[in-house]
mmCIF file of C-alpha atoms in Angstrom:
data_model
loop_
_atom_site.group_PDB
_atom_site.id
_atom_site.type_symbol
_atom_site.label_atom_id
_atom_site.label_comp_id
_atom_site.label_asym_id
_atom_site.label_seq_id
_atom_site.Cartn_x
_atom_site.Cartn_y
_atom_site.Cartn_z
ATOM 1 C CA MET A 26 -77.628 -30.877 -32.979
ATOM 2 C CA THR A 27 -74.605 -28.552 -33.282
ATOM 3 C CA PRO A 28 -75.539 -24.825 -33.251
ATOM 4 C CA ASN A 29 -74.483 -22.861 -36.335
ATOM 5 C CA TRP A 30 -72.294 -19.795 -35.906
ATOM 6 C CA ASP A 31 -75.046 -17.321 -36.859
ATOM 7 C CA ASP A 32 -77.291 -18.610 -34.069
ATOM 8 C CA MET A 33 -74.352 -18.535 -31.668
ATOM 9 C CA ARG A 34 -73.703 -14.866 -32.520
ATOM 10 C CA VAL A 35 -77.310 -14.063 -31.658
ATOM 11 C CA PHE A 36 -77.060 -16.042 -28.413
ATOM 12 C CA LEU A 37 -73.879 -14.206 -27.381
ATOM 13 C CA ALA A 38 -75.424 -10.810 -28.125
ATOM 14 C CA VAL A 39 -78.499 -11.537 -25.981
ATOM 15 C CA ALA A 40 -76.303 -12.971 -23.201
ATOM 16 C CA ARG A 41 -74.273 -9.758 -23.110
ATOM 17 C CA GLU A 42 -77.074 -7.243 -23.550
ATOM 18 C CA GLU A 43 -79.759 -9.159 -21.601
ATOM 19 C CA SER A 44 -82.254 -7.691 -24.052
ATOM 20 C CA LEU A 45 -83.658 -8.725 -27.436
ATOM 21 C CA SER A 46 -83.919 -5.134 -28.643
ATOM 22 C CA SER A 47 -80.368 -4.194 -27.597
ATOM 23 C CA ALA A 48 -78.994 -7.375 -29.154
ATOM 24 C CA GLY A 49 -80.959 -6.605 -32.317
ATOM 25 C CA ARG A 50 -79.456 -3.123 -32.561
ATOM 26 C CA ILE A 51 -75.952 -4.564 -32.331
ATOM 27 C CA LEU A 52 -76.674 -7.307 -34.858
ATOM 28 C CA LYS A 53 -78.761 -4.992 -37.074
ATOM 29 C CA ILE A 54 -81.788 -7.290 -37.038
ATOM 30 C CA ASP A 55 -85.219 -6.707 -35.519
ATOM 31 C CA PRO A 56 -85.999 -7.960 -31.966
ATOM 32 C CA ALA A 57 -88.656 -10.390 -33.202
ATOM 33 C CA THR A 58 -86.075 -12.117 -35.380
ATOM 34 C CA VAL A 59 -83.675 -12.250 -32.433
ATOM 35 C CA GLY A 60 -86.400 -13.914 -30.366
ATOM 36 C CA ARG A 61 -87.121 -16.463 -33.102
ATOM 37 C CA ARG A 62 -83.427 -17.285 -33.460
ATOM 38 C CA ILE A 63 -83.098 -17.872 -29.719
ATOM 39 C CA ALA A 64 -86.219 -20.053 -29.732
ATOM 40 C CA ARG A 65 -84.809 -22.029 -32.665
ATOM 41 C CA LEU A 66 -81.509 -22.518 -30.852
ATOM 42 C CA GLU A 67 -83.277 -23.630 -27.681
ATOM 43 C CA GLY A 68 -85.355 -26.056 -29.730
ATOM 44 C CA SER A 69 -82.327 -27.528 -31.472
ATOM 45 C CA LEU A 70 -80.564 -28.036 -28.135
ATOM 46 C CA ASP A 71 -83.736 -29.051 -26.285
ATOM 47 C CA ALA A 72 -82.760 -26.674 -23.460
ATOM 48 C CA GLN A 73 -83.972 -23.333 -22.097
ATOM 49 C CA LEU A 74 -81.100 -20.850 -22.357
ATOM 50 C CA PHE A 75 -82.707 -17.728 -20.842
ATOM 51 C CA THR A 76 -85.300 -16.786 -18.266
ATOM 52 C CA LYS A 77 -87.112 -13.464 -18.659
ATOM 53 C CA SER A 78 -87.198 -11.227 -15.581
ATOM 54 C CA GLN A 79 -87.648 -7.544 -14.786
ATOM 55 C CA GLN A 80 -83.895 -7.172 -15.328
ATOM 56 C CA GLY A 81 -84.106 -8.690 -18.813
ATOM 57 C CA TYR A 82 -83.030 -11.997 -20.320
ATOM 58 C CA ILE A 83 -80.931 -13.877 -17.751
ATOM 59 C CA LEU A 84 -78.916 -16.991 -18.583
ATOM 60 C CA THR A 85 -80.077 -20.294 -17.156
ATOM 61 C CA THR A 86 -77.593 -22.940 -16.004
ATOM 62 C CA ALA A 87 -77.699 -24.449 -19.497
ATOM 63 C CA GLY A 88 -77.180 -20.993 -20.972
ATOM 64 C CA GLU A 89 -74.130 -20.409 -18.772
ATOM 65 C CA ARG A 90 -72.637 -23.692 -19.988
ATOM 66 C CA LEU A 91 -73.266 -22.755 -23.614
ATOM 67 C CA LEU A 92 -71.794 -19.303 -23.013
ATOM 68 C CA ASP A 93 -68.400 -20.774 -22.139
ATOM 69 C CA HIS A 94 -68.310 -22.706 -25.412
ATOM 70 C CA GLY A 95 -69.681 -19.762 -27.370
ATOM 71 C CA LEU A 96 -66.936 -17.462 -26.113
ATOM 72 C CA GLN A 97 -64.290 -20.025 -27.057
ATOM 73 C CA ALA A 98 -65.771 -20.275 -30.552
ATOM 74 C CA GLU A 99 -65.865 -16.493 -30.825
ATOM 75 C CA GLU A 100 -62.218 -16.232 -29.797
ATOM 76 C CA ALA A 101 -61.297 -18.778 -32.453
ATOM 77 C CA MET A 102 -63.215 -16.812 -35.111
ATOM 78 C CA ARG A 103 -61.574 -13.555 -34.022
ATOM 79 C CA ALA A 104 -58.130 -15.140 -34.130
ATOM 80 C CA ALA A 105 -58.798 -16.455 -37.631
ATOM 81 C CA ALA A 106 -60.020 -13.052 -38.823
ATOM 82 C CA GLY A 107 -57.105 -11.327 -37.123
ATOM 83 C CA ALA A 108 -54.595 -13.559 -38.858
ATOM 84 C CA VAL A 109 -56.025 -12.525 -42.225
ATOM 85 C CA VAL A 110 -56.785 -8.853 -41.538
ATOM 86 C CA GLY A 111 -53.556 -8.392 -39.613
ATOM 87 C CA SER A 112 -51.558 -9.197 -42.717
ATOM 88 C CA THR A 113 -52.836 -6.118 -44.505
ATOM 89 C CA GLU A 114 -51.432 -2.633 -44.030
ATOM 90 C CA SER A 115 -54.615 -0.975 -42.700
ATOM 91 C CA LEU A 116 -56.843 -2.311 -39.910
ATOM 92 C CA SER A 117 -60.550 -2.843 -40.531
ATOM 93 C CA GLY A 118 -63.608 -4.279 -38.810
ATOM 94 C CA GLN A 119 -64.806 -3.300 -35.340
ATOM 95 C CA ILE A 120 -62.886 -3.019 -32.070
ATOM 96 C CA ARG A 121 -64.477 -2.033 -28.756
ATOM 97 C CA ILE A 122 -62.480 -0.560 -25.858
ATOM 98 C CA GLY A 123 -63.828 -0.426 -22.315
ATOM 99 C CA ALA A 124 -62.526 2.272 -19.986
ATOM 100 C CA PRO A 125 -63.329 4.253 -16.830
ATOM 101 C CA ASP A 126 -65.076 7.466 -17.782
ATOM 102 C CA GLY A 127 -62.087 9.679 -16.911
ATOM 103 C CA SER A 128 -59.824 8.171 -19.535
ATOM 104 C CA ALA A 129 -62.782 7.542 -21.850
ATOM 105 C CA ASN A 130 -63.684 11.242 -21.862
ATOM 106 C CA TYR A 131 -60.306 12.943 -21.752
ATOM 107 C CA LEU A 132 -57.839 10.575 -23.464
ATOM 108 C CA LEU A 133 -59.463 8.013 -25.722
ATOM 109 C CA PRO A 134 -61.384 10.387 -28.046
ATOM 110 C CA GLN A 135 -58.260 12.026 -29.432
ATOM 111 C CA VAL A 136 -56.188 8.811 -29.318
ATOM 112 C CA CYS A 137 -58.847 6.843 -31.195
ATOM 113 C CA ALA A 138 -59.360 9.661 -33.695
ATOM 114 C CA LYS A 139 -55.685 9.427 -34.683
ATOM 115 C CA ILE A 140 -55.886 5.639 -35.003
ATOM 116 C CA SER A 141 -59.027 6.067 -37.119
ATOM 117 C CA ASP A 142 -57.222 8.548 -39.390
ATOM 118 C CA ALA A 143 -54.577 5.907 -40.063
ATOM 119 C CA ASN A 144 -57.142 3.113 -40.502
ATOM 120 C CA PRO A 145 -60.226 4.519 -42.284
ATOM 121 C CA ASP A 146 -61.945 1.118 -42.556
ATOM 122 C CA LEU A 147 -61.728 0.483 -38.793
ATOM 123 C CA ASP A 148 -64.736 1.074 -36.518
ATOM 124 C CA ILE A 149 -63.644 1.953 -32.959
ATOM 125 C CA GLN A 150 -66.156 1.902 -30.103
ATOM 126 C CA ILE A 151 -65.454 3.406 -26.667
ATOM 127 C CA LEU A 152 -67.448 1.849 -23.832
ATOM 128 C CA ALA A 153 -67.275 4.355 -20.949
ATOM 129 C CA LEU A 154 -68.430 2.829 -17.688
ATOM 130 C CA PRO A 155 -67.776 3.815 -14.049
ATOM 131 C CA ARG A 156 -67.112 0.172 -13.184
ATOM 132 C CA ILE A 157 -64.896 -2.743 -14.139
ATOM 133 C CA ILE A 158 -65.485 -3.919 -17.703
ATOM 134 C CA ASN A 159 -66.477 -7.586 -17.941
ATOM 135 C CA LEU A 160 -64.093 -8.974 -20.545
ATOM 136 C CA SER A 161 -65.111 -12.567 -19.859
ATOM 137 C CA ARG A 162 -68.507 -11.810 -21.403
ATOM 138 C CA ARG A 163 -66.919 -9.881 -24.228
ATOM 139 C CA GLU A 164 -68.328 -6.517 -23.234
ATOM 140 C CA ALA A 165 -65.228 -5.229 -24.990
ATOM 141 C CA ASP A 166 -62.228 -6.525 -26.919
ATOM 142 C CA MET A 167 -59.878 -4.865 -24.433
ATOM 143 C CA ALA A 168 -60.080 -2.527 -21.457
ATOM 144 C CA VAL A 169 -58.126 0.302 -19.909
ATOM 145 C CA THR A 170 -58.010 -0.178 -16.131
ATOM 146 C CA VAL A 171 -56.476 1.537 -13.110
ATOM 147 C CA SER A 172 -55.614 -1.641 -11.196
ATOM 148 C CA ALA A 173 -53.979 -4.616 -12.849
ATOM 149 C CA PRO A 174 -56.328 -7.621 -12.482
ATOM 150 C CA THR A 175 -54.830 -10.680 -10.837
ATOM 151 C CA ALA A 176 -57.529 -13.237 -11.660
ATOM 152 C CA GLY A 177 -58.710 -14.716 -14.927
ATOM 153 C CA LYS A 178 -57.031 -15.650 -18.186
ATOM 154 C CA LEU A 179 -55.981 -12.149 -19.166
ATOM 155 C CA LEU A 180 -53.095 -10.314 -20.775
ATOM 156 C CA VAL A 181 -52.123 -7.274 -18.690
ATOM 157 C CA GLN A 182 -49.773 -4.536 -19.872
ATOM 158 C CA LYS A 183 -48.863 -1.364 -17.991
ATOM 159 C CA VAL A 184 -49.466 1.617 -20.250
ATOM 160 C CA SER A 185 -48.569 4.793 -18.375
ATOM 161 C CA ASP A 186 -48.390 6.490 -14.986
ATOM 162 C CA TYR A 187 -50.430 9.637 -14.482
ATOM 163 C CA LYS A 188 -50.624 12.349 -11.819
ATOM 164 C CA LEU A 189 -53.536 13.693 -9.788
ATOM 165 C CA HIS A 190 -53.829 16.796 -7.595
ATOM 166 C CA LEU A 191 -56.421 18.668 -5.588
ATOM 167 C CA VAL A 192 -58.097 21.382 -7.670
ATOM 168 C CA ALA A 193 -60.649 24.150 -7.279
ATOM 169 C CA ALA A 194 -61.936 27.041 -9.374
ATOM 170 C CA GLN A 195 -60.361 30.425 -8.719
ATOM 171 C CA ASP A 196 -63.852 31.730 -7.959
ATOM 172 C CA TYR A 197 -64.224 29.182 -5.145
ATOM 173 C CA LEU A 198 -60.794 30.023 -3.738
ATOM 174 C CA ASP A 199 -61.615 33.753 -3.756
ATOM 175 C CA ARG A 200 -64.803 33.175 -1.744
ATOM 176 C CA HIS A 201 -63.468 30.825 0.928
ATOM 177 C CA ALA A 202 -60.821 30.588 3.604
ATOM 178 C CA PRO A 203 -57.214 29.977 2.465
ATOM 179 C CA ILE A 204 -56.053 26.383 2.089
ATOM 180 C CA GLN A 205 -52.530 25.947 3.385
ATOM 181 C CA THR A 206 -52.552 22.401 4.778
ATOM 182 C CA VAL A 207 -54.435 19.152 4.258
ATOM 183 C CA GLU A 208 -56.138 19.759 7.595
ATOM 184 C CA ASP A 209 -57.691 22.957 6.166
ATOM 185 C CA LEU A 210 -59.658 20.841 3.695
ATOM 186 C CA LYS A 211 -62.031 19.751 6.466
ATOM 187 C CA ALA A 212 -63.496 23.254 6.523
ATOM 188 C CA HIS A 213 -64.241 23.148 2.783
ATOM 189 C CA ARG A 214 -66.778 21.439 0.544
ATOM 190 C CA LEU A 215 -65.291 18.332 -1.053
ATOM 191 C CA ILE A 216 -66.364 16.780 -4.342
ATOM 192 C CA GLY A 217 -65.650 13.114 -5.029
ATOM 193 C CA TYR A 218 -66.939 9.638 -5.778
ATOM 194 C CA ILE A 219 -70.076 8.174 -4.208
ATOM 195 C CA PRO A 220 -68.391 6.153 -1.427
ATOM 196 C CA ASP A 221 -70.269 2.881 -1.901
ATOM 197 C CA MET A 222 -69.827 3.020 -5.685
ATOM 198 C CA ILE A 223 -66.037 3.223 -5.752
ATOM 199 C CA PHE A 224 -65.266 0.174 -7.887
ATOM 200 C CA ASP A 225 -61.479 0.278 -7.490
ATOM 201 C CA ARG A 226 -59.486 0.897 -4.318
ATOM 202 C CA GLU A 227 -57.070 3.042 -6.334
ATOM 203 C CA LEU A 228 -59.875 5.614 -6.796
ATOM 204 C CA ASP A 229 -60.509 6.193 -3.086
ATOM 205 C CA TYR A 230 -58.409 9.358 -3.074
ATOM 206 C CA LEU A 231 -60.181 11.361 -0.372
ATOM 207 C CA ASN A 232 -60.180 8.530 2.131
ATOM 208 C CA ASP A 233 -56.405 8.385 1.759
ATOM 209 C CA LEU A 234 -56.329 12.072 2.750
ATOM 210 C CA GLY A 235 -58.397 11.441 5.877
ATOM 211 C CA ILE A 236 -61.546 13.010 4.398
ATOM 212 C CA ASP A 237 -64.619 11.116 5.603
ATOM 213 C CA ARG A 238 -67.366 13.319 4.112
ATOM 214 C CA VAL A 239 -68.072 14.124 0.477
ATOM 215 C CA ALA A 240 -70.666 16.875 0.217
ATOM 216 C CA LEU A 241 -71.052 16.610 -3.552
ATOM 217 C CA ALA A 242 -70.583 13.133 -5.006
ATOM 218 C CA SER A 243 -70.868 11.451 -8.375
ATOM 219 C CA ASN A 244 -69.681 8.186 -9.905
ATOM 220 C CA SER A 245 -68.619 10.218 -12.968
ATOM 221 C CA VAL A 246 -65.288 12.044 -13.264
ATOM 222 C CA PRO A 247 -66.626 14.632 -15.769
ATOM 223 C CA VAL A 248 -69.500 15.462 -13.390
ATOM 224 C CA GLN A 249 -67.063 15.975 -10.503
ATOM 225 C CA LEU A 250 -64.854 18.226 -12.617
ATOM 226 C CA ARG A 251 -67.836 20.184 -13.912
ATOM 227 C CA GLN A 252 -68.957 20.858 -10.341
ATOM 228 C CA ALA A 253 -65.463 22.001 -9.384
ATOM 229 C CA ALA A 254 -65.214 24.207 -12.484
ATOM 230 C CA LEU A 255 -68.499 25.869 -11.491
ATOM 231 C CA GLY A 256 -66.974 26.846 -8.155
ATOM 232 C CA ALA A 257 -68.895 24.310 -6.067
ATOM 233 C CA GLY A 258 -65.933 22.878 -4.163
ATOM 234 C CA ILE A 259 -62.617 21.022 -4.225
ATOM 235 C CA CYS A 260 -61.920 17.701 -5.928
ATOM 236 C CA VAL A 261 -59.056 15.419 -6.907
ATOM 237 C CA ALA A 262 -58.404 15.681 -10.635
ATOM 238 C CA HIS A 263 -56.218 13.888 -13.152
ATOM 239 C CA ASP A 264 -53.662 16.400 -14.382
ATOM 240 C CA PHE A 265 -54.421 15.341 -17.965
ATOM 241 C CA THR A 266 -57.948 16.729 -17.564
ATOM 242 C CA LEU A 267 -56.841 20.233 -16.562
ATOM 243 C CA PRO A 268 -56.229 21.628 -20.068
ATOM 244 C CA PHE A 269 -59.962 21.033 -20.648
ATOM 245 C CA HIS A 270 -60.840 23.050 -17.503
ATOM 246 C CA PRO A 271 -58.584 26.120 -17.604
ATOM 247 C CA ASN A 272 -60.258 27.815 -14.622
ATOM 248 C CA LEU A 273 -59.255 25.027 -12.226
ATOM 249 C CA ARG A 274 -56.197 25.624 -10.044
ATOM 250 C CA ARG A 275 -54.065 22.959 -8.390
ATOM 251 C CA LEU A 276 -53.798 23.143 -4.597
ATOM 252 C CA LEU A 277 -51.254 21.948 -2.023
ATOM 253 C CA THR A 278 -49.039 20.502 -4.743
ATOM 254 C CA ASP A 279 -46.131 20.231 -2.298
ATOM 255 C CA GLN A 280 -48.267 18.171 0.112
ATOM 256 C CA VAL A 281 -50.646 16.168 -2.079
ATOM 257 C CA SER A 282 -49.485 14.564 -5.326
ATOM 258 C CA LEU A 283 -50.927 11.198 -6.296
ATOM 259 C CA THR A 284 -49.654 8.796 -8.926
ATOM 260 C CA ARG A 285 -51.749 6.066 -10.508
ATOM 261 C CA SER A 286 -51.242 3.827 -13.550
ATOM 262 C CA PHE A 287 -53.257 2.760 -16.562
ATOM 263 C CA HIS A 288 -53.123 -0.857 -17.691
ATOM 264 C CA LEU A 289 -54.379 -2.419 -20.895
ATOM 265 C CA VAL A 290 -56.192 -5.699 -20.269
ATOM 266 C CA ARG A 291 -57.009 -8.188 -23.009
ATOM 267 C CA HIS A 292 -58.281 -11.728 -23.420
ATOM 268 C CA GLN A 293 -55.448 -14.226 -23.194
ATOM 269 C CA GLY A 294 -56.886 -16.005 -26.206
ATOM 270 C CA ASP A 295 -56.217 -12.896 -28.335
ATOM 271 C CA GLN A 296 -52.450 -12.928 -27.883
ATOM 272 C CA ARG A 297 -51.940 -14.415 -31.357
ATOM 273 C CA ASN A 298 -54.495 -12.134 -33.006
ATOM 274 C CA GLU A 299 -52.242 -9.899 -35.106
ATOM 275 C CA ARG A 300 -55.040 -7.411 -35.782
ATOM 276 C CA LEU A 301 -55.735 -6.815 -32.093
ATOM 277 C CA ASN A 302 -52.020 -6.828 -31.299
ATOM 278 C CA ARG A 303 -51.438 -4.019 -33.790
ATOM 279 C CA PHE A 304 -54.379 -2.045 -32.430
ATOM 280 C CA ALA A 305 -53.198 -2.550 -28.827
ATOM 281 C CA GLN A 306 -49.749 -1.249 -29.747
ATOM 282 C CA ALA A 307 -51.233 1.869 -31.344
ATOM 283 C CA LEU A 308 -53.563 2.406 -28.398
ATOM 284 C CA THR A 309 -50.894 2.093 -25.698
ATOM 285 C CA ARG A 310 -48.528 4.351 -27.604
ATOM 286 C CA GLY A 311 -51.312 6.890 -28.140
ATOM 287 C CA ILE A 312 -52.410 6.924 -24.482
ATOM 288 C CA ARG A 313 -48.813 7.266 -23.285
ATOM 289 C CA ASP A 314 -48.148 10.180 -25.638
ATOM 290 C CA GLU A 315 -51.441 11.910 -24.846
ATOM 291 C CA VAL A 316 -50.937 11.705 -21.063
ATOM 292 C CA ALA A 317 -47.467 13.202 -21.467
ATOM 293 C CA ARG A 318 -48.729 15.972 -23.753
ATOM 294 C CA LEU A 319 -51.655 17.003 -21.573
ATOM 295 C CA GLU A 320 -49.707 16.830 -18.330
ATOM 296 C CA ALA A 321 -47.023 19.049 -19.856
ATOM 297 C CA GLU A 322 -49.722 21.502 -20.950
ATOM 298 C CA ALA A 323 -51.124 21.450 -17.418
ATOM 299 C CA GLY A 324 -47.692 22.305 -16.050
ATOM 300 C CA THR A 325 -47.020 19.011 -14.306
#
């Protein structure tokens, strides 16, 4: 028996969320109904699609096979909707963007607010995660990344370069020994990422500076910056974050100046989706303009 699209939508939601209740919240139906729909789908296919574990609902081998076909069907439905919606002047529906929490906190809110102003019927969701977004499972429609992925059927577009520098609160600098060289950093408290949770080589800033100990660590950029702003130590900060933390001062700018790049990554199957193409254009333009504005305000 061929699954209907409604049942497939429920299956995809559970596969992504690994939870009946989370899938129900997304689909706006109660968890019991989600469970019944999955049971009905399993019955129609005569196959078990999930196993329940402490981690949640995990796909079986049969479920993994169905997932591939479900994602293809979803891409086809999105393309069809995009062809229709894209022909209108204003965007509508829902679009989810995945991003590292630095850009998700300091760039995307204002960029997405402007896009929302121009498209009042569009629902924009920002998925902020300190890890790589899994586009293959449709965690998001597109993702902002630091490194350009080289594997998978993906569309990759460079969006913008951005600068990073060492920073500390003036209060911290007043209470500690002067910092005149990179070597002086070893006598100071450093704030950075949890070493074994750095999900992208491009984020391993302190290791590149020869720093092998991080006294205060977090997998979250806003947490690191908050600690630095409170005078707890020195960290590497995106220059575009500094207007939000006016008490932070850049250090050793003539010796340490890092450049990284944002990329926009999308499903290859969406390249003919006019709706997502238009949104991607607005998003890349907005990120590029916002990085330039904030870096200029920071004095870069």
